[in-house]
Amino acid sequence: EDSGQPAAPPTVGALLEEVRRVMHSAPFVQLMSALSGQTPSHCSSEVRRFRPGLDYTLAHTGTVRAAPETLDATLCFVAAAPAELALWDSGDVGGFECHVASSSEDEHGAAEVYKADESSAGVTSIHAACNALSLVAREADTMKFIKYVSFAAPSSRWDVAAEYTARRDGAE
């Protein structure tokens, strides 16, 4: 029924769900192939929100994939004012995506503490940024996680995270 009132604007979650659907589309997969030199196939994805002082993911063996290589595509959104972007870029408020080699010596399955330093070989950290797409070719023995978003963070970190099974173009 039409009440004559304008329709409510879509929620952030609904808008990001549309983006998630686009990340499964043939044109987007072709773009991923052109950018990465890989042929993405099966895709799993999710819309996520990490709230200040509340949310994170853990690095654990469940994030390690059996496929020889996985292509991760993450489209991230955070507060975009210059001072807010500087906080996100510093890494001091967390919210960054991290890829780290799994250790065969780790029998616990999850890392409770993570701190990058000069000896952090094989670690890739991608700071949260507004409207930024990150592509990571992740080898089978690599775990990934989102660092705890500090209470001091200027906003939530929203993202659409897609994971594609991939193979290098020209590989059999």
Short mmCIF file of N, CA, C and O in Angstrom, two decimals, residues 5 11-12 15 18 20 30 35 37 62 70 86 89 99 102-103 126 130 135 140 143 146 153 155 169 171:
data_model
loop_
_atom_site.label_atom_id
_atom_site.label_comp_id
_atom_site.label_asym_id
_atom_site.label_seq_id
_atom_site.Cartn_x
_atom_site.Cartn_y
_atom_site.Cartn_z
N GLN A 5 4.34 8.40 1.69
CA GLN A 5 5.61 8.72 2.33
C GLN A 5 6.75 8.18 1.47
O GLN A 5 6.63 7.12 0.86
N THR A 11 19.46 0.07 4.14
CA THR A 11 20.45 0.01 5.22
C THR A 11 21.84 -0.23 4.64
O THR A 11 21.98 -0.69 3.49
N VAL A 12 22.85 0.04 5.44
CA VAL A 12 24.23 -0.22 5.02
C VAL A 12 24.39 -1.70 4.69
O VAL A 12 24.98 -2.07 3.67
N LEU A 15 22.91 -2.48 1.29
CA LEU A 15 23.75 -1.98 0.20
C LEU A 15 24.99 -2.87 0.02
O LEU A 15 25.37 -3.19 -1.12
N GLU A 18 24.30 -6.05 -1.82
CA GLU A 18 24.30 -5.86 -3.27
C GLU A 18 25.74 -5.93 -3.81
O GLU A 18 25.99 -6.54 -4.85
N ARG A 20 28.17 -7.56 -2.45
CA ARG A 20 28.57 -8.97 -2.33
C ARG A 20 28.09 -9.76 -3.56
O ARG A 20 28.82 -10.56 -4.13
N GLN A 30 36.02 -11.58 -14.15
CA GLN A 30 36.92 -11.23 -15.24
C GLN A 30 37.88 -10.12 -14.83
O GLN A 30 39.07 -10.16 -15.15
N LEU A 35 43.34 -8.36 -13.14
CA LEU A 35 44.19 -7.70 -12.15
C LEU A 35 45.20 -8.64 -11.51
O LEU A 35 46.30 -8.23 -11.17
N GLY A 37 46.11 -11.97 -12.66
CA GLY A 37 46.80 -12.99 -13.46
C GLY A 37 46.40 -14.40 -13.07
O GLY A 37 47.08 -15.36 -13.40
N GLY A 62 41.55 -22.95 10.82
CA GLY A 62 40.33 -23.01 10.02
C GLY A 62 40.34 -22.04 8.85
O GLY A 62 39.56 -22.19 7.92
N THR A 70 44.53 -19.25 -2.91
CA THR A 70 43.23 -18.60 -2.77
C THR A 70 43.44 -17.13 -3.09
O THR A 70 44.45 -16.55 -2.73
N ALA A 86 43.71 8.98 8.95
CA ALA A 86 45.06 8.92 9.52
C ALA A 86 45.12 7.93 10.68
O ALA A 86 46.10 7.19 10.82
N ASP A 89 45.06 4.45 9.19
CA ASP A 89 46.32 4.18 8.50
C ASP A 89 47.48 3.94 9.47
O ASP A 89 48.42 3.22 9.14
N HIS A 99 47.59 -11.31 7.08
CA HIS A 99 47.84 -12.65 6.55
C HIS A 99 49.17 -13.11 7.11
O HIS A 99 50.16 -12.40 7.00
N SER A 102 51.01 -20.06 8.58
CA SER A 102 50.67 -20.93 9.71
C SER A 102 51.92 -21.68 10.14
O SER A 102 52.82 -21.93 9.36
N SER A 103 51.97 -22.02 11.39
CA SER A 103 53.12 -22.72 11.95
C SER A 103 52.73 -24.16 12.22
O SER A 103 51.75 -24.42 12.91
N ILE A 126 47.13 -5.17 5.98
CA ILE A 126 46.48 -4.20 5.12
C ILE A 126 45.59 -3.34 6.01
O ILE A 126 44.59 -3.82 6.56
N CYS A 130 38.99 3.69 3.47
CA CYS A 130 37.64 3.88 2.97
C CYS A 130 37.54 3.56 1.48
O CYS A 130 38.34 4.06 0.69
N LEU A 135 43.43 -7.02 -2.89
CA LEU A 135 43.52 -8.35 -3.48
C LEU A 135 44.76 -9.02 -2.94
O LEU A 135 45.85 -8.45 -3.01
N ALA A 140 48.34 -21.79 0.38
CA ALA A 140 47.56 -22.74 1.19
C ALA A 140 47.93 -22.71 2.67
O ALA A 140 47.08 -22.96 3.52
N MET A 143 47.21 -18.13 7.13
CA MET A 143 46.00 -17.80 7.88
C MET A 143 45.71 -16.31 7.71
O MET A 143 46.61 -15.54 7.40
N ILE A 146 41.24 -10.36 11.13
CA ILE A 146 41.05 -8.92 11.30
C ILE A 146 41.43 -8.60 12.73
O ILE A 146 40.88 -9.16 13.67
N ALA A 153 38.79 3.54 17.91
CA ALA A 153 38.60 3.64 16.46
C ALA A 153 37.51 4.65 16.15
O ALA A 153 36.51 4.75 16.87
N SER A 155 35.31 4.73 13.83
CA SER A 155 34.07 4.19 13.27
C SER A 155 34.16 2.67 13.25
O SER A 155 35.19 2.09 13.59
N ASP A 169 46.99 -18.20 -14.36
CA ASP A 169 46.69 -18.35 -15.78
C ASP A 169 47.83 -19.08 -16.46
O ASP A 169 49.00 -18.81 -16.20
N ALA A 171 48.46 -22.21 -15.91
CA ALA A 171 48.77 -23.40 -15.11
C ALA A 171 47.76 -24.50 -15.41
O ALA A 171 46.61 -24.23 -15.68
#
